[in-house]
Each structure stands twice: as structure tokens, then as C-alpha cells.
C-alpha positions as a Markdown table, in Angstrom:
| # | Residue | x | y | z |
|---|---|---|---|---|
| 1 | Ala | 105.1 | 42.5 | 5.4 |
| 2 | Glu | 108.4 | 40.8 | 3.7 |
| 3 | Val | 109.1 | 37.8 | 5.8 |
| 4 | Gly | 106.9 | 35.0 | 7.2 |
| 5 | Val | 106.7 | 32.3 | 8.8 |
| 6 | Val | 106.2 | 28.6 | 8.2 |
| 7 | Met | 104.2 | 26.6 | 10.3 |
| 8 | Tyr | 103.6 | 23.4 | 11.2 |
| 9 | Leu | 100.6 | 21.9 | 12.1 |
| 10 | Thr | 100.7 | 19.5 | 14.8 |
| 11 | Asp | 97.6 | 19.1 | 16.2 |
| 12 | Leu | 94.1 | 20.0 | 15.2 |
| 13 | Gln | 90.7 | 19.5 | 17.1 |
| 14 | Asp | 87.6 | 21.0 | 15.8 |
| 15 | Val | 85.7 | 22.2 | 18.7 |
| 16 | Ser | 82.5 | 22.4 | 17.3 |
| 17 | Glu | 80.8 | 20.2 | 19.9 |
| 18 | Asp | 81.8 | 22.3 | 22.8 |
| 19 | Thr | 80.6 | 25.8 | 21.3 |
| 20 | Asp | 77.0 | 25.2 | 20.2 |
| 21 | Asp | 77.9 | 24.4 | 16.6 |
| 22 | Asn | 79.6 | 27.3 | 15.8 |
| 23 | Val | 82.8 | 26.0 | 13.8 |
| 24 | Lys | 85.7 | 26.2 | 16.0 |
| 25 | Tyr | 89.4 | 24.1 | 16.0 |
| 26 | Val | 91.7 | 24.0 | 18.2 |
| 27 | Cys | 94.8 | 23.4 | 17.2 |
| 28 | Asp | 99.1 | 22.9 | 18.0 |
| 29 | His | 101.7 | 24.5 | 15.7 |
| 30 | Lys | 105.8 | 24.9 | 15.8 |
| 31 | Val | 107.8 | 27.4 | 13.9 |
| 32 | Ile | 110.0 | 25.7 | 11.1 |
| 33 | Gly | 111.6 | 28.5 | 9.5 |
| 34 | Arg | 111.6 | 32.0 | 7.4 |
| 35 | Val | 110.5 | 33.1 | 4.1 |
| 36 | Arg | 111.1 | 36.3 | 1.8 |
| 37 | Leu | 107.8 | 37.0 | 0.9 |
| 38 | Thr | 107.9 | 38.0 | -3.4 |
| 39 | Lys | 104.8 | 38.5 | -4.4 |
| 40 | Val | 100.8 | 38.6 | -2.8 |
| 41 | Leu | 99.2 | 35.9 | -6.2 |
| 42 | Asn | 95.4 | 36.5 | -4.8 |
| 43 | Pro | 96.0 | 40.8 | -3.6 |
| 44 | Arg | 92.4 | 41.3 | -4.3 |
| 45 | Asp | 91.2 | 39.1 | -1.1 |
| 46 | Trp | 92.8 | 41.0 | 0.8 |
| 47 | Glu | 90.0 | 43.5 | 0.8 |
| 48 | Asp | 87.4 | 41.6 | 1.1 |
| 49 | Ala | 88.8 | 38.8 | 3.3 |
| 50 | Ser | 86.8 | 36.2 | 0.7 |
| 51 | Asp | 89.9 | 33.1 | 1.0 |
| 52 | Tyr | 93.0 | 33.0 | 2.3 |
| 53 | Leu | 96.4 | 35.1 | 0.5 |
| 54 | Arg | 98.6 | 33.1 | -1.8 |
| 55 | Ala | 102.4 | 34.5 | -2.2 |
| 56 | Glu | 105.0 | 32.9 | -3.8 |
| 57 | Val | 108.3 | 33.1 | -1.1 |
| 58 | Glu | 111.6 | 32.5 | -1.2 |
| 59 | Pro | 113.3 | 30.1 | 1.8 |
| 60 | Leu | 115.0 | 32.5 | 4.7 |
| 61 | Glu | 118.6 | 31.3 | 5.9 |
| 62 | Asp | 119.7 | 32.6 | 9.0 |
| 63 | Thr | 123.0 | 34.2 | 8.7 |
| 64 | Asp | 123.5 | 35.4 | 12.5 |
| 65 | Asp | 127.7 | 35.9 | 13.1 |
| 66 | Pro | 127.8 | 33.3 | 16.4 |
| 67 | Ser | 130.9 | 35.7 | 17.6 |
| 68 | Glu | 128.2 | 38.1 | 17.8 |
| 69 | Asp | 126.5 | 38.4 | 21.3 |
| 70 | Thr | 122.8 | 39.5 | 20.4 |
| 71 | Ser | 121.7 | 38.0 | 23.9 |
| 72 | Lys | 120.6 | 42.2 | 25.3 |
| 73 | Glu | 118.6 | 42.5 | 22.3 |
| 74 | Glu | 116.8 | 39.6 | 22.1 |
| 75 | Ala | 115.5 | 39.7 | 26.0 |
| 76 | Glu | 114.2 | 42.8 | 25.0 |
| 77 | Val | 112.5 | 41.9 | 22.4 |
| 78 | Ile | 111.3 | 38.8 | 25.1 |
| 79 | Gln | 110.0 | 41.6 | 27.4 |
| 80 | Gln | 107.7 | 43.2 | 24.8 |
| 81 | Val | 106.2 | 40.4 | 24.7 |
């Protein structure tokens, strides 16, 4: 992927006691922006999943033309989700 989302964690609950002490969390978050990925800093970790991937990113600002009607395309995407 070349574009990612920036998520803001709004709530985090440890529910390990409810799962026989298996480490488990329930969280709430909201998407607060988008970024363009410019470089993955630790690509070797992709293979063995030993760590979160770290990346250099640039903010990606939406530049939609307000006069352009994209409601049909948006409805199609929402229907697919």
C-alpha cells in the first residue's frame, strides 16, 4: 500500500481476565488523517512479524474539488463494505 490511515486511540480495555488470561485488548479509535508511505524502515520484520512495521510518511491532504459530485462512487464503495 502507498497510503495509510492515522488512527487515534480513544479507549483501551484489557480483557485478559475474561479470556483465561490470554492477552487481549478491546479498543475504540477514530481515523484522523491519511499519510503517504515513503519508506519502510524495518522491512525484514514483515517476514517474521517480530515487530510492528515502521515507516517514514508524509501527510496526505484531501484536495477534492467541492464542485465535483462523487456521491455515486461513495455509495458504491459503502455498499461493498
